[in-house]
């Protein structure tokens, strides 16, 4: 059973995600702030992270940066109210595997979770690895 970590401070949304993902057959855990989320993601017992950006203690993008900086390849789907093109691009270049804007449809999020988990299971073809190649190329240039 795939394990999903939900990092979200709004209880209404985290409860909704928690119930929906459990009903879809996933094991879930919830963190309501960035530091706890980062700690749990780095503890390694997680197959995918759903990450809010507007967190009470630190910005979700900083959490994402620290996660990638620590060498974690775990797929991260950013789930945020920040819906501008620039926000999406920043999220993706910071290391998000996918980016979903609130308000969202659960069916879409669920489809993306399934897709990103399937990708992560295919060795050498995950989008995080692709992102690492892009970052390495960008920093070598
Ligand atoms: Ca929030």
PDB file of C-alpha atoms and ligand atoms in Angstrom:
ATOM      1  CA  UNK A   1       0.000   0.000   0.000  1.00  0.00           C
ATOM      2  CA  UNK A   2       1.486   3.346  -1.030  1.00  0.00           C
ATOM      3  CA  UNK A   3       2.015   5.840   1.798  1.00  0.00           C
ATOM      4  CA  UNK A   4       1.083   9.455   1.272  1.00  0.00           C
ATOM      5  CA  UNK A   5       2.104  12.357   3.472  1.00  0.00           C
ATOM      6  CA  UNK A   6      -0.282  15.328   3.472  1.00  0.00           C
ATOM      7  CA  UNK A   7       1.340  18.614   4.571  1.00  0.00           C
ATOM      8  CA  UNK A   8      -1.532  21.052   5.022  1.00  0.00           C
ATOM      9  CA  UNK A   9      -2.466  23.417   7.849  1.00  0.00           C
ATOM     10  CA  UNK A  10      -6.131  23.848   6.947  1.00  0.00           C
ATOM     11  CA  UNK A  11      -7.917  21.047   8.784  1.00  0.00           C
ATOM     12  CA  UNK A  12     -10.902  21.177   6.461  1.00  0.00           C
ATOM     13  CA  UNK A  13      -8.660  20.406   3.473  1.00  0.00           C
ATOM     14  CA  UNK A  14      -6.357  17.908   5.200  1.00  0.00           C
ATOM     15  CA  UNK A  15      -9.384  15.953   6.512  1.00  0.00           C
ATOM     16  CA  UNK A  16     -10.895  15.943   3.037  1.00  0.00           C
ATOM     17  CA  UNK A  17      -7.632  14.704   1.497  1.00  0.00           C
ATOM     18  CA  UNK A  18      -7.053  12.198   4.269  1.00  0.00           C
ATOM     19  CA  UNK A  19     -10.515  10.646   3.883  1.00  0.00           C
ATOM     20  CA  UNK A  20     -10.397  10.662   0.089  1.00  0.00           C
ATOM     21  CA  UNK A  21      -6.954   9.115  -0.201  1.00  0.00           C
ATOM     22  CA  UNK A  22      -7.738   6.454   2.397  1.00  0.00           C
ATOM     23  CA  UNK A  23     -10.934   5.597   0.511  1.00  0.00           C
ATOM     24  CA  UNK A  24      -8.790   5.315  -2.630  1.00  0.00           C
ATOM     25  CA  UNK A  25      -6.652   2.691  -0.883  1.00  0.00           C
ATOM     26  CA  UNK A  26      -3.649   4.689   0.301  1.00  0.00           C
ATOM     27  CA  UNK A  27      -2.112   4.850   3.746  1.00  0.00           C
ATOM     28  CA  UNK A  28      -1.919   8.472   4.873  1.00  0.00           C
ATOM     29  CA  UNK A  29      -0.269  10.676   7.442  1.00  0.00           C
ATOM     30  CA  UNK A  30      -0.886  14.367   8.026  1.00  0.00           C
ATOM     31  CA  UNK A  31       1.466  17.163   9.099  1.00  0.00           C
ATOM     32  CA  UNK A  32      -0.006  20.600   9.814  1.00  0.00           C
ATOM     33  CA  UNK A  33       3.243  22.573   9.547  1.00  0.00           C
ATOM     34  CA  UNK A  34       6.298  22.614   7.316  1.00  0.00           C
ATOM     35  CA  UNK A  35       8.909  21.497   9.823  1.00  0.00           C
ATOM     36  CA  UNK A  36       6.930  18.404  10.824  1.00  0.00           C
ATOM     37  CA  UNK A  37       6.229  17.683   7.164  1.00  0.00           C
ATOM     38  CA  UNK A  38       9.902  17.911   6.246  1.00  0.00           C
ATOM     39  CA  UNK A  39      10.864  15.703   9.182  1.00  0.00           C
ATOM     40  CA  UNK A  40       8.330  13.016   8.219  1.00  0.00           C
ATOM     41  CA  UNK A  41       9.239  13.179   4.517  1.00  0.00           C
ATOM     42  CA  UNK A  42      12.935  12.797   5.343  1.00  0.00           C
ATOM     43  CA  UNK A  43      12.236   9.920   7.731  1.00  0.00           C
ATOM     44  CA  UNK A  44      11.691   8.006   4.491  1.00  0.00           C
ATOM     45  CA  UNK A  45       8.518   6.088   5.230  1.00  0.00           C
ATOM     46  CA  UNK A  46       6.639   8.017   2.536  1.00  0.00           C
ATOM     47  CA  UNK A  47       6.010   7.267  -1.167  1.00  0.00           C
ATOM     48  CA  UNK A  48       4.519  10.631  -2.138  1.00  0.00           C
ATOM     49  CA  UNK A  49       3.981  14.039  -0.537  1.00  0.00           C
ATOM     50  CA  UNK A  50       1.056  16.414  -1.097  1.00  0.00           C
ATOM     51  CA  UNK A  51       2.456  19.794  -0.063  1.00  0.00           C
ATOM     52  CA  UNK A  52       0.605  23.030   0.659  1.00  0.00           C
ATOM     53  CA  UNK A  53       2.708  26.191   0.204  1.00  0.00           C
ATOM     54  CA  UNK A  54       1.006  28.563   2.677  1.00  0.00           C
ATOM     55  CA  UNK A  55       2.067  26.898   5.928  1.00  0.00           C
ATOM     56  CA  UNK A  56       2.140  28.547   9.367  1.00  0.00           C
ATOM     57  CA  UNK A  57       5.826  28.130  10.203  1.00  0.00           C
ATOM     58  CA  UNK A  58       7.639  28.253   6.873  1.00  0.00           C
ATOM     59  CA  UNK A  59       6.864  28.468   3.194  1.00  0.00           C
ATOM     60  CA  UNK A  60       6.190  25.162   1.446  1.00  0.00           C
ATOM     61  CA  UNK A  61       8.740  26.067  -1.218  1.00  0.00           C
ATOM     62  CA  UNK A  62      11.449  26.226   1.482  1.00  0.00           C
ATOM     63  CA  UNK A  63      10.338  22.824   2.710  1.00  0.00           C
ATOM     64  CA  UNK A  64      10.589  21.522  -0.857  1.00  0.00           C
ATOM     65  CA  UNK A  65      14.033  23.086  -1.312  1.00  0.00           C
ATOM     66  CA  UNK A  66      15.287  21.465   1.913  1.00  0.00           C
ATOM     67  CA  UNK A  67      13.785  18.131   0.936  1.00  0.00           C
ATOM     68  CA  UNK A  68      15.521  18.116  -2.470  1.00  0.00           C
ATOM     69  CA  UNK A  69      18.686  19.554  -0.928  1.00  0.00           C
ATOM     70  CA  UNK A  70      18.753  16.560   1.409  1.00  0.00           C
ATOM     71  CA  UNK A  71      18.745  14.266  -1.628  1.00  0.00           C
ATOM     72  CA  UNK A  72      15.146  13.068  -1.383  1.00  0.00           C
ATOM     73  CA  UNK A  73      13.611  11.890  -4.670  1.00  0.00           C
ATOM     74  CA  UNK A  74      10.125  11.407  -3.186  1.00  0.00           C
ATOM     75  CA  UNK A  75       7.437  12.674  -5.594  1.00  0.00           C
ATOM     76  CA  UNK A  76       5.915  15.933  -4.334  1.00  0.00           C
ATOM     77  CA  UNK A  77       2.596  17.289  -5.586  1.00  0.00           C
ATOM     78  CA  UNK A  78       2.262  20.936  -4.608  1.00  0.00           C
ATOM     79  CA  UNK A  79      -1.333  21.844  -3.754  1.00  0.00           C
ATOM     80  CA  UNK A  80      -1.760  25.588  -3.437  1.00  0.00           C
ATOM     81  CA  UNK A  81      -3.935  28.627  -3.948  1.00  0.00           C
ATOM     82  CA  UNK A  82      -1.024  30.289  -5.781  1.00  0.00           C
ATOM     83  CA  UNK A  83      -2.215  29.773  -9.314  1.00  0.00           C
ATOM     84  CA  UNK A  84      -0.166  32.167 -11.418  1.00  0.00           C
ATOM     85  CA  UNK A  85       2.067  30.903 -14.220  1.00  0.00           C
ATOM     86  CA  UNK A  86       5.111  32.285 -12.396  1.00  0.00           C
ATOM     87  CA  UNK A  87       4.087  30.429  -9.210  1.00  0.00           C
ATOM     88  CA  UNK A  88       3.695  27.170 -11.102  1.00  0.00           C
ATOM     89  CA  UNK A  89       7.052  27.573 -12.829  1.00  0.00           C
ATOM     90  CA  UNK A  90       8.754  28.408  -9.508  1.00  0.00           C
ATOM     91  CA  UNK A  91       7.174  25.349  -7.895  1.00  0.00           C
ATOM     92  CA  UNK A  92       8.306  23.046 -10.684  1.00  0.00           C
ATOM     93  CA  UNK A  93      11.839  24.456 -10.865  1.00  0.00           C
ATOM     94  CA  UNK A  94      12.140  24.162  -7.083  1.00  0.00           C
ATOM     95  CA  UNK A  95      11.581  20.432  -7.427  1.00  0.00           C
ATOM     96  CA  UNK A  96       7.838  19.814  -7.369  1.00  0.00           C
ATOM     97  CA  UNK A  97       6.850  16.744  -9.353  1.00  0.00           C
ATOM     98  CA  UNK A  98       3.440  18.212 -10.082  1.00  0.00           C
ATOM     99  CA  UNK A  99       1.434  21.319  -9.256  1.00  0.00           C
ATOM    100  CA  UNK A 100      -2.291  21.504  -8.522  1.00  0.00           C
ATOM    101  CA  UNK A 101      -4.121  24.783  -7.879  1.00  0.00           C
ATOM    102  CA  UNK A 102      -6.888  25.188  -5.282  1.00  0.00           C
ATOM    103  CA  UNK A 103      -9.821  24.931  -5.533  1.00  0.00           C
ATOM    104  CA  UNK A 104      -9.209  21.466  -6.927  1.00  0.00           C
ATOM    105  CA  UNK A 105     -11.261  18.433  -7.861  1.00  0.00           C
ATOM    106  CA  UNK A 106     -10.370  15.382  -5.802  1.00  0.00           C
ATOM    107  CA  UNK A 107     -10.614  13.110  -8.864  1.00  0.00           C
ATOM    108  CA  UNK A 108      -7.888  15.124 -10.586  1.00  0.00           C
ATOM    109  CA  UNK A 109      -5.610  15.044  -7.572  1.00  0.00           C
ATOM    110  CA  UNK A 110      -6.173  11.304  -7.180  1.00  0.00           C
ATOM    111  CA  UNK A 111      -5.301  10.731 -10.853  1.00  0.00           C
ATOM    112  CA  UNK A 112      -2.096  12.731 -10.462  1.00  0.00           C
ATOM    113  CA  UNK A 113      -1.159  10.839  -7.286  1.00  0.00           C
ATOM    114  CA  UNK A 114      -1.586   7.521  -9.117  1.00  0.00           C
ATOM    115  CA  UNK A 115       0.393   8.761 -12.121  1.00  0.00           C
ATOM    116  CA  UNK A 116       3.289  10.135 -10.075  1.00  0.00           C
ATOM    117  CA  UNK A 117       3.492   6.979  -7.957  1.00  0.00           C
ATOM    118  CA  UNK A 118       3.574   4.841 -11.116  1.00  0.00           C
ATOM    119  CA  UNK A 119       6.321   7.047 -12.573  1.00  0.00           C
ATOM    120  CA  UNK A 120       8.383   6.849  -9.405  1.00  0.00           C
ATOM    121  CA  UNK A 121       8.232   3.057  -9.563  1.00  0.00           C
ATOM    122  CA  UNK A 122       9.739   3.001 -13.080  1.00  0.00           C
ATOM    123  CA  UNK A 123      13.490   3.159 -12.561  1.00  0.00           C
ATOM    124  CA  UNK A 124      15.261   5.986 -14.364  1.00  0.00           C
ATOM    125  CA  UNK A 125      12.129   7.576 -15.772  1.00  0.00           C
ATOM    126  CA  UNK A 126      10.694   9.563 -12.875  1.00  0.00           C
ATOM    127  CA  UNK A 127      10.106  13.258 -13.227  1.00  0.00           C
ATOM    128  CA  UNK A 128      12.266  13.988 -10.175  1.00  0.00           C
ATOM    129  CA  UNK A 129      15.181  12.358 -11.957  1.00  0.00           C
ATOM    130  CA  UNK A 130      14.325  14.382 -15.050  1.00  0.00           C
ATOM    131  CA  UNK A 131      14.260  17.496 -12.882  1.00  0.00           C
ATOM    132  CA  UNK A 132      17.679  16.611 -11.432  1.00  0.00           C
ATOM    133  CA  UNK A 133      19.067  16.269 -14.971  1.00  0.00           C
ATOM    134  CA  UNK A 134      17.580  19.644 -15.905  1.00  0.00           C
ATOM    135  CA  UNK A 135      18.998  21.306 -12.757  1.00  0.00           C
ATOM    136  CA  UNK A 136      22.419  19.697 -13.327  1.00  0.00           C
ATOM    137  CA  UNK A 137      22.433  20.928 -16.945  1.00  0.00           C
ATOM    138  CA  UNK A 138      21.325  24.403 -15.868  1.00  0.00           C
ATOM    139  CA  UNK A 139      24.029  24.674 -13.202  1.00  0.00           C
ATOM    140  CA  UNK A 140      26.709  23.299 -15.547  1.00  0.00           C
ATOM    141  CA  UNK A 141      25.866  25.907 -18.172  1.00  0.00           C
TER     142      UNK A 141
HETATM  143 CA1  LIG B   1      -2.317  26.684   3.940  1.00  0.00          CA
END
